[in-house]
mmCIF file of C-alpha atoms in Angstrom:
data_model
loop_
_atom_site.group_PDB
_atom_site.id
_atom_site.type_symbol
_atom_site.label_atom_id
_atom_site.label_comp_id
_atom_site.label_asym_id
_atom_site.label_seq_id
_atom_site.Cartn_x
_atom_site.Cartn_y
_atom_site.Cartn_z
ATOM 1 C CA MET A 233 -0.017 0.026 -0.032
ATOM 2 C CA ASP A 234 1.327 3.425 -0.864
ATOM 3 C CA LEU A 235 1.131 5.735 2.152
ATOM 4 C CA HIS A 236 0.762 8.957 0.060
ATOM 5 C CA ARG A 237 -2.790 8.629 -1.278
ATOM 6 C CA PRO A 238 -4.333 11.788 -2.649
ATOM 7 C CA PRO A 239 -8.158 11.516 -2.986
ATOM 8 C CA ARG A 240 -9.345 10.024 -6.114
ATOM 9 C CA ARG A 241 -13.082 10.532 -6.036
ATOM 10 C CA PRO A 242 -13.522 13.657 -4.108
ATOM 11 C CA HIS A 243 -17.174 14.086 -4.603
ATOM 12 C CA ALA A 244 -18.317 10.444 -3.748
ATOM 13 C CA TRP A 245 -19.680 11.697 -0.549
ATOM 14 C CA TRP A 246 -22.589 13.333 -2.549
ATOM 15 C CA LEU A 247 -23.688 9.695 -3.542
ATOM 16 C CA LEU A 248 -23.864 8.663 0.050
ATOM 17 C CA LEU A 249 -25.643 11.843 0.994
ATOM 18 C CA ALA A 250 -28.244 11.457 -1.804
ATOM 19 C CA ALA A 251 -28.936 7.916 -0.941
ATOM 20 C CA SER A 252 -29.270 8.646 2.715
ATOM 21 C CA GLN A 253 -31.833 11.341 2.013
ATOM 22 C CA LEU A 254 -33.871 9.137 -0.409
ATOM 23 C CA LEU A 255 -34.079 6.482 2.328
ATOM 24 C CA VAL A 256 -35.166 9.241 4.928
ATOM 25 C CA ALA A 257 -37.838 10.675 2.501
ATOM 26 C CA ALA A 258 -39.114 7.061 1.967
ATOM 27 C CA ILE A 259 -39.279 6.525 5.843
ATOM 28 C CA TRP A 260 -41.046 9.845 6.400
ATOM 29 C CA TRP A 261 -43.697 9.174 3.655
ATOM 30 C CA ARG A 262 -44.375 5.569 5.175
ATOM 31 C CA TYR A 263 -44.219 6.475 8.888
ATOM 32 C CA GLY A 264 -44.563 10.199 9.229
ATOM 33 C CA TRP A 265 -42.787 13.063 10.886
ATOM 34 C CA ARG A 266 -42.432 11.228 14.199
ATOM 35 C CA ILE A 267 -40.114 8.607 12.913
ATOM 36 C CA GLY A 268 -39.058 10.567 9.718
ATOM 37 C CA LEU A 269 -37.513 13.525 11.700
ATOM 38 C CA PRO A 270 -35.420 11.433 13.937
ATOM 39 C CA ALA A 271 -34.383 9.235 10.935
ATOM 40 C CA MET A 272 -33.206 12.348 9.130
ATOM 41 C CA MET A 273 -31.186 13.741 12.108
ATOM 42 C CA LEU A 274 -29.526 10.232 12.590
ATOM 43 C CA SER A 275 -28.810 10.336 8.765
ATOM 44 C CA HIS A 276 -26.576 13.466 9.227
ATOM 45 C CA LEU A 277 -24.404 12.054 12.003
ATOM 46 C CA PRO A 278 -21.923 10.201 9.945
ATOM 47 C CA PHE A 279 -21.260 13.250 7.832
ATOM 48 C CA TRP A 280 -20.604 15.234 10.825
ATOM 49 C CA TRP A 281 -18.479 12.448 12.202
ATOM 50 C CA GLY A 282 -16.357 12.786 8.975
ATOM 51 C CA VAL A 283 -15.858 16.520 9.768
ATOM 52 C CA LEU A 284 -15.176 16.275 13.477
ATOM 53 C CA ARG A 285 -13.087 13.071 13.611
ATOM 54 C CA PRO A 286 -9.573 13.684 12.135
ATOM 55 C CA GLN A 287 -8.865 9.991 11.399
ATOM 56 C CA SER A 288 -12.284 9.698 9.435
ATOM 57 C CA ARG A 289 -12.125 8.487 5.837
ATOM 58 C CA MET A 290 -15.587 9.882 5.019
ATOM 59 C CA TYR A 291 -14.068 12.566 2.761
ATOM 60 C CA GLY A 292 -11.023 10.684 1.479
ATOM 61 C CA PRO A 293 -8.116 8.683 2.375
ATOM 62 C CA VAL A 294 -6.156 9.937 5.441
ATOM 63 C CA LEU A 295 -3.049 8.630 7.122
ATOM 64 C CA SER A 296 -3.302 7.934 10.857
ATOM 65 C CA ARG A 297 -0.370 5.802 11.495
ATOM 66 C CA LEU A 298 2.628 4.272 9.733
ATOM 67 C CA PRO A 299 2.752 0.548 8.879
ATOM 68 C CA ILE A 300 5.877 -0.432 10.595
ATOM 69 C CA ALA A 301 6.555 -2.571 13.504
ATOM 70 C CA GLU A 302 9.915 -1.184 14.457
ATOM 71 C CA PRO A 303 10.210 1.510 17.388
ATOM 72 C CA ARG A 304 10.046 4.456 14.844
ATOM 73 C CA VAL A 305 7.417 7.428 14.784
ATOM 74 C CA TRP A 306 6.499 10.381 12.634
ATOM 75 C CA LEU A 307 7.051 13.679 14.529
ATOM 76 C CA THR A 308 4.611 16.267 12.970
ATOM 77 C CA ILE A 309 4.946 19.982 14.010
ATOM 78 C CA ASP A 310 1.952 22.224 13.246
ATOM 79 C CA ASP A 311 1.447 26.008 12.953
ATOM 80 C CA GLY A 312 5.035 27.337 12.068
ATOM 81 C CA PRO A 313 7.159 28.828 11.351
ATOM 82 C CA SER A 314 7.398 30.818 14.460
ATOM 83 C CA ASP A 315 9.992 32.262 16.998
ATOM 84 C CA ASP A 316 10.227 28.520 18.178
ATOM 85 C CA THR A 317 11.492 27.176 14.802
ATOM 86 C CA ALA A 318 15.186 27.712 14.993
ATOM 87 C CA ALA A 319 15.274 26.206 18.555
ATOM 88 C CA ILE A 320 13.328 23.248 17.505
ATOM 89 C CA LEU A 321 15.517 22.656 14.458
ATOM 90 C CA ASP A 322 18.624 22.702 16.767
ATOM 91 C CA LEU A 323 16.991 20.174 19.181
ATOM 92 C CA LEU A 324 16.121 17.792 16.384
ATOM 93 C CA ASP A 325 19.642 17.874 15.094
ATOM 94 C CA ALA A 326 21.001 17.238 18.725
ATOM 95 C CA HIS A 327 18.738 14.154 18.728
ATOM 96 C CA ARG A 328 19.369 13.134 15.007
ATOM 97 C CA ALA A 329 15.816 13.168 14.755
ATOM 98 C CA LYS A 330 13.577 14.281 11.556
ATOM 99 C CA ALA A 331 10.069 15.721 11.610
ATOM 100 C CA THR A 332 7.606 17.275 9.182
ATOM 101 C CA PHE A 333 6.645 20.886 9.648
ATOM 102 C CA PHE A 334 3.099 21.715 8.597
ATOM 103 C CA LEU A 335 3.340 25.299 7.825
ATOM 104 C CA VAL A 336 0.877 28.061 7.549
ATOM 105 C CA GLY A 337 1.248 29.916 4.148
ATOM 106 C CA GLU A 338 1.041 33.470 5.423
ATOM 107 C CA ARG A 339 3.561 32.839 8.405
ATOM 108 C CA ALA A 340 5.852 31.118 5.968
ATOM 109 C CA ALA A 341 5.766 34.143 3.775
ATOM 110 C CA ALA A 342 6.771 36.313 6.638
ATOM 111 C CA ARG A 343 9.660 34.210 7.683
ATOM 112 C CA PRO A 344 11.126 32.792 4.263
ATOM 113 C CA ALA A 345 14.531 31.844 5.690
ATOM 114 C CA LEU A 346 13.151 29.545 8.351
ATOM 115 C CA VAL A 347 11.201 27.667 5.512
ATOM 116 C CA ARG A 348 14.360 27.291 3.674
ATOM 117 C CA GLU A 349 16.292 26.094 6.744
ATOM 118 C CA ILE A 350 13.623 23.577 7.479
ATOM 119 C CA ALA A 351 14.197 22.024 4.116
ATOM 120 C CA ARG A 352 18.093 22.576 4.042
ATOM 121 C CA ARG A 353 18.382 20.450 7.212
ATOM 122 C CA GLY A 354 16.230 17.479 5.575
ATOM 123 C CA HIS A 355 13.050 17.882 7.316
ATOM 124 C CA GLY A 356 9.518 17.608 5.642
ATOM 125 C CA ILE A 357 7.307 20.664 4.897
ATOM 126 C CA GLY A 358 3.552 19.903 4.728
ATOM 127 C CA ASN A 359 0.618 22.422 3.789
ATOM 128 C CA HIS A 360 -1.479 23.575 6.688
ATOM 129 C CA SER A 361 -3.562 26.321 5.017
ATOM 130 C CA ALA A 362 -2.816 29.869 4.068
ATOM 131 C CA SER A 363 -4.097 31.700 6.958
ATOM 132 C CA HIS A 364 -5.216 28.839 9.514
ATOM 133 C CA PRO A 365 -8.706 29.875 10.303
ATOM 134 C CA SER A 366 -9.067 27.702 13.321
ATOM 135 C CA ALA A 367 -12.516 28.761 14.306
ATOM 136 C CA TRP A 368 -14.204 28.254 10.873
ATOM 137 C CA PHE A 369 -12.099 26.003 8.746
ATOM 138 C CA TRP A 370 -14.498 23.174 9.284
ATOM 139 C CA ILE A 371 -17.166 25.135 7.558
ATOM 140 C CA LEU A 372 -15.498 26.747 4.807
ATOM 141 C CA GLY A 373 -17.276 26.685 1.311
ATOM 142 C CA PRO A 374 -15.499 25.078 -1.674
ATOM 143 C CA TRP A 375 -14.102 28.276 -3.073
ATOM 144 C CA ARG A 376 -12.564 29.655 0.196
ATOM 145 C CA MET A 377 -11.455 26.018 1.022
ATOM 146 C CA ARG A 378 -9.611 25.734 -2.268
ATOM 147 C CA ARG A 379 -8.115 29.363 -1.898
ATOM 148 C CA GLU A 380 -6.669 28.092 1.537
ATOM 149 C CA ILE A 381 -5.088 25.052 0.208
ATOM 150 C CA GLU A 382 -3.912 26.492 -3.128
ATOM 151 C CA GLN A 383 -2.200 29.618 -1.984
ATOM 152 C CA CYS A 384 -0.512 27.625 0.840
ATOM 153 C CA GLN A 385 0.832 25.168 -1.654
ATOM 154 C CA LYS A 386 2.111 27.899 -3.930
ATOM 155 C CA THR A 387 3.865 29.708 -1.098
ATOM 156 C CA LEU A 388 5.545 26.816 0.315
ATOM 157 C CA THR A 389 6.572 25.514 -3.039
ATOM 158 C CA GLU A 390 8.079 28.955 -4.098
ATOM 159 C CA LEU A 391 9.964 29.264 -0.817
ATOM 160 C CA SER A 392 11.212 25.653 -0.385
ATOM 161 C CA GLY A 393 11.761 24.765 -4.056
ATOM 162 C CA THR A 394 9.566 21.599 -3.692
ATOM 163 C CA ALA A 395 5.873 21.080 -3.672
ATOM 164 C CA PRO A 396 4.651 19.708 -0.327
ATOM 165 C CA ARG A 397 3.170 16.200 -0.629
ATOM 166 C CA TRP A 398 1.185 16.295 2.635
ATOM 167 C CA PHE A 399 -1.741 18.226 4.083
ATOM 168 C CA ARG A 400 -3.078 18.582 7.609
ATOM 169 C CA ALA A 401 -6.309 20.052 8.068
ATOM 170 C CA VAL A 402 -6.785 22.969 10.583
ATOM 171 C CA VAL A 403 -7.731 21.265 13.903
ATOM 172 C CA GLY A 404 -7.854 18.124 12.103
ATOM 173 C CA HIS A 405 -11.393 18.949 10.688
ATOM 174 C CA ALA A 406 -11.791 18.249 7.114
ATOM 175 C CA ASN A 407 -15.046 18.903 5.602
ATOM 176 C CA PRO A 408 -16.375 17.658 2.241
ATOM 177 C CA PHE A 409 -14.649 20.429 0.166
ATOM 178 C CA VAL A 410 -11.156 19.481 1.183
ATOM 179 C CA SER A 411 -10.817 16.504 -1.090
ATOM 180 C CA ALA A 412 -11.043 18.223 -4.471
ATOM 181 C CA PRO A 413 -8.104 20.665 -4.285
ATOM 182 C CA LEU A 414 -6.009 17.825 -2.505
ATOM 183 C CA ARG A 415 -6.694 15.749 -5.511
ATOM 184 C CA ASP A 416 -5.560 18.539 -8.008
ATOM 185 C CA LEU A 417 -2.443 19.292 -6.106
ATOM 186 C CA GLY A 418 -1.440 15.622 -5.365
ATOM 187 C CA LEU A 419 -1.808 16.204 -1.621
ATOM 188 C CA ALA A 420 -2.304 13.355 0.705
ATOM 189 C CA ARG A 421 -4.015 14.099 4.140
ATOM 190 C CA ALA A 422 -2.254 13.244 7.314
ATOM 191 C CA ALA A 423 -3.841 12.696 10.831
ATOM 192 C CA TRP A 424 -2.177 11.445 14.041
ATOM 193 C CA ASN A 425 -2.579 8.902 16.793
ATOM 194 C CA ALA A 426 -0.522 10.466 19.751
ATOM 195 C CA ARG A 427 -1.111 13.947 20.963
ATOM 196 C CA GLY A 428 -0.755 15.795 24.182
ATOM 197 C CA PHE A 429 -2.778 18.982 23.444
ATOM 198 C CA ASP A 430 0.511 20.943 23.433
ATOM 199 C CA ALA A 431 -1.033 23.912 21.739
ATOM 200 C CA VAL A 432 -3.250 24.731 24.586
ATOM 201 C CA ARG A 433 -1.743 23.012 27.820
ATOM 202 C CA TYR A 434 1.451 24.345 29.465
ATOM 203 C CA ASP A 435 2.218 21.577 31.643
ATOM 204 C CA VAL A 436 5.283 19.866 30.007
ATOM 205 C CA ASP A 437 5.387 16.761 31.777
ATOM 206 C CA GLY A 438 1.629 16.335 31.529
ATOM 207 C CA VAL A 439 1.853 16.840 27.647
ATOM 208 C CA VAL A 440 4.623 14.370 27.314
ATOM 209 C CA ALA A 441 2.891 11.838 29.405
ATOM 210 C CA MET A 442 -0.216 11.947 27.255
ATOM 211 C CA ILE A 443 1.735 11.523 24.233
ATOM 212 C CA GLU A 444 3.823 8.625 25.612
ATOM 213 C CA ARG A 445 0.595 6.976 26.731
ATOM 214 C CA ASP A 446 -0.397 6.417 23.101
ATOM 215 C CA LEU A 447 3.257 5.842 21.789
ATOM 216 C CA ALA A 448 3.693 2.859 19.685
ATOM 217 C CA PRO A 449 5.676 1.798 16.415
ATOM 218 C CA GLY A 450 4.355 3.700 13.578
ATOM 219 C CA GLY A 451 2.713 6.353 15.573
ATOM 220 C CA ILE A 452 2.081 9.878 14.259
ATOM 221 C CA VAL A 453 2.887 12.492 16.889
ATOM 222 C CA LEU A 454 1.023 15.706 16.738
ATOM 223 C CA LEU A 455 3.091 18.754 18.072
ATOM 224 C CA HIS A 456 2.734 22.573 17.886
ATOM 225 C CA GLU A 457 5.088 25.511 17.822
ATOM 226 C CA GLY A 458 4.464 29.151 18.730
ATOM 227 C CA ALA A 459 1.813 28.535 21.242
ATOM 228 C CA ARG A 460 0.786 31.444 23.524
ATOM 229 C CA HIS A 461 2.112 29.760 26.578
ATOM 230 C CA GLY A 462 5.410 29.753 25.029
ATOM 231 C CA ARG A 463 6.647 26.273 26.261
ATOM 232 C CA ASN A 464 6.601 24.263 22.914
ATOM 233 C CA VAL A 465 10.421 24.208 22.857
ATOM 234 C CA GLU A 466 10.423 22.727 26.379
ATOM 235 C CA MET A 467 7.895 20.143 25.445
ATOM 236 C CA ILE A 468 9.567 18.848 22.190
ATOM 237 C CA ALA A 469 13.112 18.741 24.019
ATOM 238 C CA ALA A 470 11.324 16.650 26.957
ATOM 239 C CA LEU A 471 9.618 14.444 24.362
ATOM 240 C CA LEU A 472 12.897 13.820 22.329
ATOM 241 C CA ARG A 473 14.565 12.756 25.549
ATOM 242 C CA ARG A 474 11.741 10.236 26.420
ATOM 243 C CA LEU A 475 11.878 8.976 23.003
ATOM 244 C CA ASP A 476 15.673 8.304 23.098
ATOM 245 C CA ALA A 477 15.129 6.706 26.669
ATOM 246 C CA ARG A 478 12.579 4.285 25.239
ATOM 247 C CA GLY A 479 14.632 3.319 22.241
ATOM 248 C CA TYR A 480 12.590 5.125 19.681
ATOM 249 C CA SER A 481 13.846 6.840 16.576
ATOM 250 C CA THR A 482 12.054 9.057 13.925
ATOM 251 C CA VAL A 483 11.177 8.491 10.400
ATOM 252 C CA LEU A 484 9.518 10.492 7.683
ATOM 253 C CA PRO A 485 6.684 8.689 5.607
ATOM 254 C CA GLU A 486 8.844 8.898 2.434
ATOM 255 C CA GLU A 487 11.256 6.580 4.059
ATOM 256 C CA VAL A 488 9.006 3.941 4.845
ATOM 257 C CA ALA A 489 8.976 0.942 2.195
ATOM 258 C CA PRO A 490 5.541 0.395 0.762
ATOM 259 C CA GLU A 491 3.745 -2.694 1.843
ATOM 260 C CA PRO A 492 3.940 -5.689 -0.406
ATOM 261 C CA ARG A 493 0.851 -6.279 -2.524
#
């Protein structure tokens, strides 16, 4: 199985929606509103689940873990570049670790030297939207969604010299309009299976303990930089020490051999 899987049928969810609502209409006609109304509300739940659960494949493929048995994990760092980026790069070098930085287009344009430095040091660069509209990314319409993804892709490609291959939805909430621009740009969506809520929590030990609780071979670890609490560098340093202590190394998805067919 190829890990990098851009959506192939970005509009397939329309068929599911149409089929479900035809079924609801039939139930409503046969049994009336007392049963039809609850049936309609229940029929919408899978589509909302597809938006709110980062690992859901309702709207296209999403990578939530790497298919490896060795103690290696994919470190992913969202929301940069920021004042933290240079220190994080030095930490990664000190631990001989690699990570993918999911960058925000507008922040990258404001700090182009950091984008180039991330690439120079051999780390991955992923698309994390142009402006990071965290409060309303999940309800963006098709035109705004496309603009967010395409503009970020353009900015990061120009600055790094290489087009990103991976996309992470803002807050992980990928609505139905994410898949079409991902297909057109050859982007695959990445989620995670280990996180410590380091964007909002400021307890370093607590954040690392939460991540460690879910740590397993092939894990995708969600990290952040530039949070208001100012402790992301400490958190990443502490996590890297725990990885070393437990015998874990890091890996980028491009370094994982495809599974045999």
